[in-house]
One Martini backbone bead per residue (centre of mass of N, CA, C, O) as a GRO file, in nm:
protein
  437
    1UNK     BB    1   2.709   4.818  -2.994
    2UNK     BB    2   3.050   4.815  -3.100
    3UNK     BB    3   3.376   4.944  -3.207
    4UNK     BB    4   3.710   4.782  -3.239
    5UNK     BB    5   3.930   4.794  -3.476
    6UNK     BB    6   3.671   4.701  -3.670
    7UNK     BB    7   3.536   4.542  -3.445
    8UNK     BB    8   3.304   4.383  -3.289
    9UNK     BB    9   3.123   4.492  -2.981
   10UNK     BB   10   2.976   4.351  -2.733
   11UNK     BB   11   2.688   4.380  -2.511
   12UNK     BB   12   2.516   4.394  -2.250
   13UNK     BB   13   2.165   4.328  -2.140
   14UNK     BB   14   2.042   4.558  -1.890
   15UNK     BB   15   1.756   4.708  -1.815
   16UNK     BB   16   1.734   4.806  -2.132
   17UNK     BB   17   2.060   4.810  -2.161
   18UNK     BB   18   2.367   4.875  -2.296
   19UNK     BB   19   2.666   4.724  -2.152
   20UNK     BB   20   2.968   4.734  -2.058
   21UNK     BB   21   3.287   4.575  -2.002
   22UNK     BB   22   3.596   4.512  -1.847
   23UNK     BB   23   3.597   4.242  -2.024
   24UNK     BB   24   3.717   4.032  -2.305
   25UNK     BB   25   3.640   3.814  -2.576
   26UNK     BB   26   3.722   3.617  -2.832
   27UNK     BB   27   3.568   3.584  -3.157
   28UNK     BB   28   3.527   3.338  -3.409
   29UNK     BB   29   3.543   3.268  -3.742
   30UNK     BB   30   3.488   2.953  -3.863
   31UNK     BB   31   3.568   3.014  -4.179
   32UNK     BB   32   3.876   3.149  -4.088
   33UNK     BB   33   3.993   3.180  -3.777
   34UNK     BB   34   3.908   3.473  -3.709
   35UNK     BB   35   3.868   3.755  -3.553
   36UNK     BB   36   3.536   3.939  -3.529
   37UNK     BB   37   3.486   3.962  -3.206
   38UNK     BB   38   3.371   4.094  -2.888
   39UNK     BB   39   3.308   3.945  -2.565
   40UNK     BB   40   3.186   3.944  -2.272
   41UNK     BB   41   3.350   3.883  -1.943
   42UNK     BB   42   3.155   3.790  -1.725
   43UNK     BB   43   3.012   3.805  -1.386
   44UNK     BB   44   2.877   3.858  -1.084
   45UNK     BB   45   2.807   4.156  -1.127
   46UNK     BB   46   2.625   4.117  -1.381
   47UNK     BB   47   2.431   3.914  -1.257
   48UNK     BB   48   2.328   4.095  -1.031
   49UNK     BB   49   2.208   4.311  -1.219
   50UNK     BB   50   2.011   4.123  -1.370
   51UNK     BB   51   1.849   4.023  -1.126
   52UNK     BB   52   1.756   4.303  -1.032
   53UNK     BB   53   1.606   4.378  -1.293
   54UNK     BB   54   1.408   4.139  -1.285
   55UNK     BB   55   1.285   4.192  -1.007
   56UNK     BB   56   1.170   4.479  -1.081
   57UNK     BB   57   0.992   4.369  -1.337
   58UNK     BB   58   0.798   4.144  -1.237
   59UNK     BB   59   0.531   4.272  -1.127
   60UNK     BB   60   0.437   4.413  -1.391
   61UNK     BB   61   0.452   4.173  -1.592
   62UNK     BB   62   0.282   3.951  -1.427
   63UNK     BB   63   0.013   4.148  -1.426
   64UNK     BB   64  -0.038   4.101  -1.700
   65UNK     BB   65  -0.219   4.010  -1.944
   66UNK     BB   66  -0.229   3.775  -2.181
   67UNK     BB   67  -0.288   3.976  -2.410
   68UNK     BB   68  -0.047   4.163  -2.362
   69UNK     BB   69   0.176   3.948  -2.385
   70UNK     BB   70   0.101   3.853  -2.668
   71UNK     BB   71   0.161   4.124  -2.813
   72UNK     BB   72   0.461   4.128  -2.749
   73UNK     BB   73   0.536   3.862  -2.895
   74UNK     BB   74   0.431   3.949  -3.173
   75UNK     BB   75   0.624   4.190  -3.200
   76UNK     BB   76   0.882   4.026  -3.192
   77UNK     BB   77   0.819   3.862  -3.446
   78UNK     BB   78   0.810   4.102  -3.636
   79UNK     BB   79   1.104   4.198  -3.591
   80UNK     BB   80   1.240   3.938  -3.684
   81UNK     BB   81   1.120   3.937  -3.970
   82UNK     BB   82   1.236   4.219  -4.058
   83UNK     BB   83   1.547   4.093  -3.969
   84UNK     BB   84   1.624   3.824  -4.108
   85UNK     BB   85   1.884   3.876  -4.273
   86UNK     BB   86   2.061   3.995  -4.047
   87UNK     BB   87   2.035   3.746  -3.856
   88UNK     BB   88   2.138   3.530  -4.051
   89UNK     BB   89   2.419   3.649  -4.091
   90UNK     BB   90   2.503   3.639  -3.790
   91UNK     BB   91   2.461   3.333  -3.744
   92UNK     BB   92   2.652   3.231  -3.964
   93UNK     BB   93   2.912   3.372  -3.862
   94UNK     BB   94   2.914   3.259  -3.566
   95UNK     BB   95   2.865   2.930  -3.639
   96UNK     BB   96   2.911   2.839  -3.967
   97UNK     BB   97   2.664   2.825  -4.104
   98UNK     BB   98   2.456   2.837  -4.344
   99UNK     BB   99   2.265   3.080  -4.481
  100UNK     BB  100   2.032   2.898  -4.565
  101UNK     BB  101   1.965   2.781  -4.284
  102UNK     BB  102   1.918   3.050  -4.138
  103UNK     BB  103   1.686   3.148  -4.332
  104UNK     BB  104   1.496   2.869  -4.328
  105UNK     BB  105   1.516   2.798  -3.999
  106UNK     BB  106   1.614   2.966  -3.754
  107UNK     BB  107   1.452   3.234  -3.781
  108UNK     BB  108   1.170   3.122  -3.851
  109UNK     BB  109   1.156   2.953  -3.587
  110UNK     BB  110   1.158   3.189  -3.392
  111UNK     BB  111   0.901   3.316  -3.493
  112UNK     BB  112   0.718   3.070  -3.444
  113UNK     BB  113   0.754   3.055  -3.138
  114UNK     BB  114   0.636   3.328  -3.064
  115UNK     BB  115   0.357   3.282  -3.199
  116UNK     BB  116   0.271   3.030  -3.050
  117UNK     BB  117   0.291   3.143  -2.750
  118UNK     BB  118   0.105   3.385  -2.796
  119UNK     BB  119  -0.140   3.192  -2.838
  120UNK     BB  120  -0.125   2.985  -2.603
  121UNK     BB  121  -0.178   3.189  -2.352
  122UNK     BB  122  -0.496   3.216  -2.438
  123UNK     BB  123  -0.575   2.876  -2.380
  124UNK     BB  124  -0.553   2.835  -2.086
  125UNK     BB  125  -0.659   2.629  -1.814
  126UNK     BB  126  -0.814   2.561  -1.521
  127UNK     BB  127  -0.887   2.399  -1.225
  128UNK     BB  128  -1.201   2.238  -1.100
  129UNK     BB  129  -1.348   2.151  -0.773
  130UNK     BB  130  -1.631   2.006  -0.618
  131UNK     BB  131  -1.786   2.003  -0.266
  132UNK     BB  132  -2.104   2.019  -0.203
  133UNK     BB  133  -2.148   1.841   0.062
  134UNK     BB  134  -1.926   2.052   0.213
  135UNK     BB  135  -1.880   2.346   0.078
  136UNK     BB  136  -1.655   2.323  -0.159
  137UNK     BB  137  -1.392   2.494  -0.350
  138UNK     BB  138  -1.162   2.403  -0.612
  139UNK     BB  139  -0.861   2.571  -0.738
  140UNK     BB  140  -0.640   2.683  -0.995
  141UNK     BB  141  -0.325   2.853  -1.023
  142UNK     BB  142  -0.079   3.042  -1.215
  143UNK     BB  143   0.249   3.141  -1.145
  144UNK     BB  144   0.499   3.318  -1.234
  145UNK     BB  145   0.860   3.283  -1.258
  146UNK     BB  146   0.926   3.426  -1.501
  147UNK     BB  147   1.026   3.668  -1.761
  148UNK     BB  148   1.005   3.916  -2.042
  149UNK     BB  149   1.030   4.275  -2.220
  150UNK     BB  150   1.061   4.495  -2.066
  151UNK     BB  151   1.260   4.643  -1.867
  152UNK     BB  152   1.421   4.350  -1.721
  153UNK     BB  153   1.292   4.093  -1.851
  154UNK     BB  154   1.542   4.096  -2.050
  155UNK     BB  155   1.866   3.940  -2.003
  156UNK     BB  156   2.208   3.973  -2.133
  157UNK     BB  157   2.488   3.753  -2.047
  158UNK     BB  158   2.810   3.726  -2.108
  159UNK     BB  159   3.025   3.424  -2.113
  160UNK     BB  160   3.147   3.188  -1.910
  161UNK     BB  161   3.080   2.919  -1.727
  162UNK     BB  162   3.267   2.959  -1.469
  163UNK     BB  163   3.161   3.253  -1.432
  164UNK     BB  164   2.860   3.323  -1.528
  165UNK     BB  165   2.720   3.048  -1.499
  166UNK     BB  166   2.769   2.993  -1.195
  167UNK     BB  167   2.646   3.258  -1.091
  168UNK     BB  168   2.360   3.202  -1.199
  169UNK     BB  169   2.284   2.904  -1.090
  170UNK     BB  170   2.365   2.996  -0.776
  171UNK     BB  171   2.151   3.196  -0.751
  172UNK     BB  172   1.896   3.242  -0.516
  173UNK     BB  173   1.705   3.430  -0.738
  174UNK     BB  174   1.708   3.175  -0.932
  175UNK     BB  175   1.444   2.943  -0.975
  176UNK     BB  176   1.524   2.863  -1.279
  177UNK     BB  177   1.648   2.616  -1.534
  178UNK     BB  178   1.735   2.637  -1.881
  179UNK     BB  179   1.913   2.373  -2.062
  180UNK     BB  180   2.152   2.349  -2.339
  181UNK     BB  181   2.373   2.057  -2.359
  182UNK     BB  182   2.591   1.899  -2.172
  183UNK     BB  183   2.626   1.666  -1.930
  184UNK     BB  184   2.855   1.786  -1.751
  185UNK     BB  185   2.717   2.063  -1.720
  186UNK     BB  186   2.455   1.954  -1.593
  187UNK     BB  187   2.588   1.841  -1.339
  188UNK     BB  188   2.686   2.117  -1.234
  189UNK     BB  189   2.412   2.252  -1.218
  190UNK     BB  190   2.289   2.054  -1.017
  191UNK     BB  191   2.488   2.106  -0.785
  192UNK     BB  192   2.439   2.424  -0.760
  193UNK     BB  193   2.108   2.405  -0.735
  194UNK     BB  194   2.029   2.209  -0.502
  195UNK     BB  195   2.031   2.402  -0.240
  196UNK     BB  196   1.768   2.564  -0.392
  197UNK     BB  197   1.554   2.391  -0.543
  198UNK     BB  198   1.553   2.398  -0.847
  199UNK     BB  199   1.425   2.418  -1.148
  200UNK     BB  200   1.464   2.175  -1.423
  201UNK     BB  201   1.575   2.199  -1.776
  202UNK     BB  202   1.727   1.930  -1.969
  203UNK     BB  203   1.901   1.946  -2.283
  204UNK     BB  204   2.089   1.702  -2.424
  205UNK     BB  205   2.217   1.446  -2.554
  206UNK     BB  206   2.292   1.224  -2.844
  207UNK     BB  207   2.252   0.875  -3.004
  208UNK     BB  208   2.102   0.858  -3.290
  209UNK     BB  209   1.894   0.635  -3.448
  210UNK     BB  210   1.873   0.452  -3.757
  211UNK     BB  211   1.612   0.237  -3.887
  212UNK     BB  212   1.655   0.007  -4.168
  213UNK     BB  213   1.446  -0.161  -4.350
  214UNK     BB  214   1.389  -0.365  -4.631
  215UNK     BB  215   1.102  -0.186  -4.688
  216UNK     BB  216   1.229   0.065  -4.757
  217UNK     BB  217   1.238   0.387  -4.903
  218UNK     BB  218   1.532   0.483  -5.046
  219UNK     BB  219   1.457   0.745  -5.201
  220UNK     BB  220   1.386   0.881  -4.916
  221UNK     BB  221   1.593   0.783  -4.702
  222UNK     BB  222   1.872   0.880  -4.801
  223UNK     BB  223   1.843   1.194  -4.813
  224UNK     BB  224   1.737   1.216  -4.519
  225UNK     BB  225   1.988   1.079  -4.378
  226UNK     BB  226   2.194   1.278  -4.473
  227UNK     BB  227   2.060   1.520  -4.334
  228UNK     BB  228   2.046   1.395  -4.039
  229UNK     BB  229   2.370   1.373  -4.027
  230UNK     BB  230   2.478   1.680  -4.173
  231UNK     BB  231   2.325   1.898  -4.076
  232UNK     BB  232   2.495   2.146  -3.943
  233UNK     BB  233   2.748   1.951  -3.915
  234UNK     BB  234   2.600   1.773  -3.684
  235UNK     BB  235   2.497   2.029  -3.486
  236UNK     BB  236   2.257   1.834  -3.368
  237UNK     BB  237   2.087   1.669  -3.126
  238UNK     BB  238   1.909   1.507  -3.370
  239UNK     BB  239   2.122   1.360  -3.500
  240UNK     BB  240   2.250   1.111  -3.697
  241UNK     BB  241   2.499   0.845  -3.573
  242UNK     BB  242   2.322   0.572  -3.620
  243UNK     BB  243   2.312   0.309  -3.872
  244UNK     BB  244   2.063   0.063  -3.922
  245UNK     BB  245   2.088  -0.217  -4.153
  246UNK     BB  246   1.950  -0.445  -4.323
  247UNK     BB  247   2.123  -0.696  -4.473
  248UNK     BB  248   1.968  -0.721  -4.755
  249UNK     BB  249   2.041  -0.380  -4.797
  250UNK     BB  250   2.327  -0.285  -4.714
  251UNK     BB  251   2.495  -0.253  -4.976
  252UNK     BB  252   2.306  -0.062  -5.124
  253UNK     BB  253   2.289   0.158  -4.917
  254UNK     BB  254   2.590   0.225  -4.884
  255UNK     BB  255   2.647   0.309  -5.173
  256UNK     BB  256   2.428   0.537  -5.189
  257UNK     BB  257   2.509   0.697  -4.936
  258UNK     BB  258   2.799   0.772  -5.021
  259UNK     BB  259   2.723   0.913  -5.281
  260UNK     BB  260   2.540   1.130  -5.143
  261UNK     BB  261   2.757   1.245  -4.952
  262UNK     BB  262   2.957   1.339  -5.182
  263UNK     BB  263   2.741   1.560  -5.285
  264UNK     BB  264   2.802   1.722  -5.050
  265UNK     BB  265   2.858   2.062  -4.988
  266UNK     BB  266   3.152   2.219  -4.886
  267UNK     BB  267   3.134   2.559  -4.763
  268UNK     BB  268   3.090   2.866  -4.744
  269UNK     BB  269   2.830   3.011  -4.580
  270UNK     BB  270   2.761   3.226  -4.826
  271UNK     BB  271   2.699   2.980  -4.997
  272UNK     BB  272   2.397   2.881  -5.139
  273UNK     BB  273   2.514   2.577  -5.232
  274UNK     BB  274   2.571   2.492  -4.952
  275UNK     BB  275   2.534   2.226  -4.710
  276UNK     BB  276   2.806   2.302  -4.559
  277UNK     BB  277   3.005   2.428  -4.313
  278UNK     BB  278   3.134   2.518  -4.017
  279UNK     BB  279   3.254   2.465  -3.731
  280UNK     BB  280   3.246   2.631  -3.427
  281UNK     BB  281   3.552   2.520  -3.356
  282UNK     BB  282   3.868   2.416  -3.317
  283UNK     BB  283   3.826   2.225  -3.076
  284UNK     BB  284   3.590   2.069  -3.204
  285UNK     BB  285   3.727   1.969  -3.456
  286UNK     BB  286   3.943   1.802  -3.303
  287UNK     BB  287   3.742   1.617  -3.161
  288UNK     BB  288   3.612   1.491  -3.411
  289UNK     BB  289   3.879   1.385  -3.537
  290UNK     BB  290   3.949   1.188  -3.300
  291UNK     BB  291   3.730   0.976  -3.377
  292UNK     BB  292   3.856   0.891  -3.644
  293UNK     BB  293   4.119   0.786  -3.524
  294UNK     BB  294   3.990   0.573  -3.338
  295UNK     BB  295   3.854   0.408  -3.559
  296UNK     BB  296   4.112   0.324  -3.704
  297UNK     BB  297   4.246   0.182  -3.455
  298UNK     BB  298   3.991  -0.032  -3.446
  299UNK     BB  299   3.937  -0.104  -3.775
  300UNK     BB  300   3.784   0.087  -3.925
  301UNK     BB  301   3.597   0.231  -4.195
  302UNK     BB  302   3.658   0.497  -4.428
  303UNK     BB  303   3.459   0.587  -4.702
  304UNK     BB  304   3.429   0.902  -4.633
  305UNK     BB  305   3.609   1.200  -4.606
  306UNK     BB  306   3.811   1.203  -4.362
  307UNK     BB  307   4.117   1.123  -4.521
  308UNK     BB  308   3.990   1.062  -4.827
  309UNK     BB  309   3.896   1.337  -4.914
  310UNK     BB  310   3.892   1.644  -5.075
  311UNK     BB  311   3.918   1.981  -4.958
  312UNK     BB  312   3.772   2.270  -5.110
  313UNK     BB  313   3.911   2.601  -5.062
  314UNK     BB  314   3.958   2.903  -5.015
  315UNK     BB  315   4.229   3.069  -4.902
  316UNK     BB  316   4.078   3.227  -4.663
  317UNK     BB  317   3.955   2.922  -4.554
  318UNK     BB  318   4.188   2.723  -4.464
  319UNK     BB  319   4.154   2.799  -4.135
  320UNK     BB  320   3.902   2.672  -4.110
  321UNK     BB  321   3.630   2.455  -3.959
  322UNK     BB  322   3.654   2.208  -4.169
  323UNK     BB  323   3.460   1.914  -4.287
  324UNK     BB  324   3.377   1.622  -4.405
  325UNK     BB  325   3.154   1.397  -4.459
  326UNK     BB  326   3.140   1.096  -4.252
  327UNK     BB  327   3.188   0.737  -4.307
  328UNK     BB  328   3.138   0.451  -4.094
  329UNK     BB  329   3.266   0.116  -4.075
  330UNK     BB  330   3.335  -0.160  -3.906
  331UNK     BB  331   3.180  -0.115  -3.623
  332UNK     BB  332   3.143  -0.141  -3.296
  333UNK     BB  333   2.919  -0.098  -3.038
  334UNK     BB  334   3.169  -0.035  -2.826
  335UNK     BB  335   3.242   0.207  -2.957
  336UNK     BB  336   3.276   0.544  -2.922
  337UNK     BB  337   3.125   0.602  -3.200
  338UNK     BB  338   2.856   0.441  -3.071
  339UNK     BB  339   2.835   0.594  -2.770
  340UNK     BB  340   2.925   0.885  -2.839
  341UNK     BB  341   2.899   1.220  -2.871
  342UNK     BB  342   3.019   1.408  -3.144
  343UNK     BB  343   2.894   1.658  -3.297
  344UNK     BB  344   2.916   1.581  -3.615
  345UNK     BB  345   3.008   1.477  -3.954
  346UNK     BB  346   2.926   1.172  -3.821
  347UNK     BB  347   2.869   0.827  -3.929
  348UNK     BB  348   2.735   0.502  -3.861
  349UNK     BB  349   2.736   0.182  -4.045
  350UNK     BB  350   2.520  -0.102  -3.974
  351UNK     BB  351   2.419  -0.423  -3.940
  352UNK     BB  352   2.110  -0.629  -3.936
  353UNK     BB  353   1.860  -0.875  -3.875
  354UNK     BB  354   1.654  -0.810  -3.638
  355UNK     BB  355   1.423  -0.646  -3.456
  356UNK     BB  356   1.516  -0.723  -3.169
  357UNK     BB  357   1.815  -0.657  -3.206
  358UNK     BB  358   1.796  -0.348  -3.287
  359UNK     BB  359   1.660  -0.251  -3.031
  360UNK     BB  360   1.883  -0.331  -2.836
  361UNK     BB  361   2.110  -0.163  -2.976
  362UNK     BB  362   1.973   0.117  -2.973
  363UNK     BB  363   1.943   0.096  -2.636
  364UNK     BB  364   2.274   0.069  -2.549
  365UNK     BB  365   2.269   0.361  -2.455
  366UNK     BB  366   2.259   0.653  -2.245
  367UNK     BB  367   2.074   0.759  -2.455
  368UNK     BB  368   1.723   0.926  -2.542
  369UNK     BB  369   1.611   1.129  -2.774
  370UNK     BB  370   1.630   1.002  -3.083
  371UNK     BB  371   1.452   0.854  -3.374
  372UNK     BB  372   1.453   0.644  -3.671
  373UNK     BB  373   1.205   0.487  -3.893
  374UNK     BB  374   1.225   0.248  -4.173
  375UNK     BB  375   0.902   0.158  -4.314
  376UNK     BB  376   0.611  -0.010  -4.473
  377UNK     BB  377   0.527  -0.123  -4.187
  378UNK     BB  378   0.298  -0.024  -3.966
  379UNK     BB  379   0.324  -0.225  -3.735
  380UNK     BB  380   0.631  -0.198  -3.698
  381UNK     BB  381   0.648   0.101  -3.641
  382UNK     BB  382   0.487   0.090  -3.372
  383UNK     BB  383   0.652  -0.126  -3.226
  384UNK     BB  384   0.932   0.010  -3.230
  385UNK     BB  385   0.863   0.288  -3.114
  386UNK     BB  386   0.770   0.176  -2.834
  387UNK     BB  387   1.066   0.033  -2.764
  388UNK     BB  388   1.209   0.288  -2.779
  389UNK     BB  389   1.453   0.491  -2.598
  390UNK     BB  390   1.272   0.770  -2.686
  391UNK     BB  391   1.134   1.087  -2.699
  392UNK     BB  392   1.173   1.057  -3.018
  393UNK     BB  393   0.987   0.937  -3.316
  394UNK     BB  394   1.061   0.885  -3.649
  395UNK     BB  395   0.869   0.801  -3.949
  396UNK     BB  396   0.971   0.849  -4.260
  397UNK     BB  397   1.137   1.087  -4.112
  398UNK     BB  398   1.259   1.435  -4.020
  399UNK     BB  399   1.215   1.712  -3.823
  400UNK     BB  400   0.915   1.701  -3.724
  401UNK     BB  401   0.730   1.965  -3.568
  402UNK     BB  402   0.515   1.997  -3.267
  403UNK     BB  403   0.456   2.238  -3.024
  404UNK     BB  404   0.230   2.084  -2.856
  405UNK     BB  405   0.443   1.874  -2.813
  406UNK     BB  406   0.672   1.696  -2.665
  407UNK     BB  407   1.020   1.779  -2.574
  408UNK     BB  408   1.257   1.513  -2.520
  409UNK     BB  409   1.445   1.295  -2.307
  410UNK     BB  410   1.600   1.009  -2.212
  411UNK     BB  411   1.785   0.953  -1.969
  412UNK     BB  412   2.085   1.137  -2.054
  413UNK     BB  413   1.905   1.353  -2.238
  414UNK     BB  414   1.732   1.444  -1.978
  415UNK     BB  415   1.504   1.692  -1.822
  416UNK     BB  416   1.212   1.708  -1.930
  417UNK     BB  417   0.985   1.931  -2.113
  418UNK     BB  418   0.873   2.066  -2.419
  419UNK     BB  419   0.595   2.281  -2.477
  420UNK     BB  420   0.305   2.401  -2.426
  421UNK     BB  421   0.233   2.253  -2.155
  422UNK     BB  422   0.520   2.209  -2.038
  423UNK     BB  423   0.614   2.506  -2.035
  424UNK     BB  424   0.386   2.617  -1.864
  425UNK     BB  425   0.456   2.440  -1.614
  426UNK     BB  426   0.755   2.526  -1.575
  427UNK     BB  427   0.702   2.862  -1.580
  428UNK     BB  428   0.516   2.771  -1.340
  429UNK     BB  429   0.312   2.787  -1.044
  430UNK     BB  430   0.108   2.589  -0.864
  431UNK     BB  431  -0.216   2.672  -0.712
  432UNK     BB  432  -0.422   2.582  -0.442
  433UNK     BB  433  -0.769   2.671  -0.388
  434UNK     BB  434  -0.983   2.701  -0.100
  435UNK     BB  435  -1.347   2.738  -0.070
  436UNK     BB  436  -1.586   2.838   0.151
  437UNK     BB  437  -1.969   2.840   0.108
   0.00000   0.00000   0.00000
């Protein structure tokens, strides 16, 4: 990292060294709308250098024992933990999220991931089958596909999708791609990688429903559903954006939910009392606001938030990318607000009558990432969870993760799964060896 004109200037990290780039992009502080750093505008040349560095590092790193690689990952976790506050401040400034969320979730979660997989790689076993009557022994081994942490093992190349992204995913010596992002980008990645038969893991969008039955504990359900709808400004792929409430409790739920939403504080990311910060960019803020306009044009009601309540910000942050958490009602299932991923602090609340009806409506979108079910009836919880077309279903809770278990979506929410076993299988190639004895 360097400084130019008082602004931070990031550099690519290739072959264990920080390297400057011939051109740079402006990066904006979402809380002020001002340029706060410059990011490399990399292209094919930088990608080629990174691939070459990775290729040179691969033999040495892949031949290390699991114990050695585990120690490296644990050391990385230690370093992240030691720099937690510095990293949290950087993440909050770059993304616009509250410093509280970065401190308590983002960086600790990164540490947890490194520690989990550092332990996990020590406990995988291979398969073995004997054919004694024929005198053969079959067993499997797994060969690494990607690489890890000495010079060249991890390379970071900044840039835009059309320049550096396309150069990377179409490179013939990049054997697999793990991508988190939008469906259109995933389609482009699939097109570019298809001629090379690359392995793909795609974690894409969601239009995640919360189904709230009349026997739900609203004292737990309402604050959790406010959080699942608006945490990190709704910029979480697992956020709740469609809330189906059984008719008998619809009015009570709606009243209490709007009251609780209005209690959520939108403030500058450095404010420890803020529940929400700024959205990631000006373009994204305008996109999210466009859905509110479409909802109004369709005759929907905006009960709180954008265009209804006043947003109070300090003078320096008036040009930041902030908006209030917004609740929409009287919206039809066919509306774009009920069908498309908004990825912002916007949720729709609609009533339903029966269990069969709400399952059909919840499944009526092209996505299938996550869902939440709220009910005190254990039988119903299992029944509904089984019928929902979602890769993850939380019941009477939200965002509780177990890294041993698969994570990923159905339908157009992605391809593949992440988790201990699934990640191990994705990032390695299995080889069957037969020995005659």
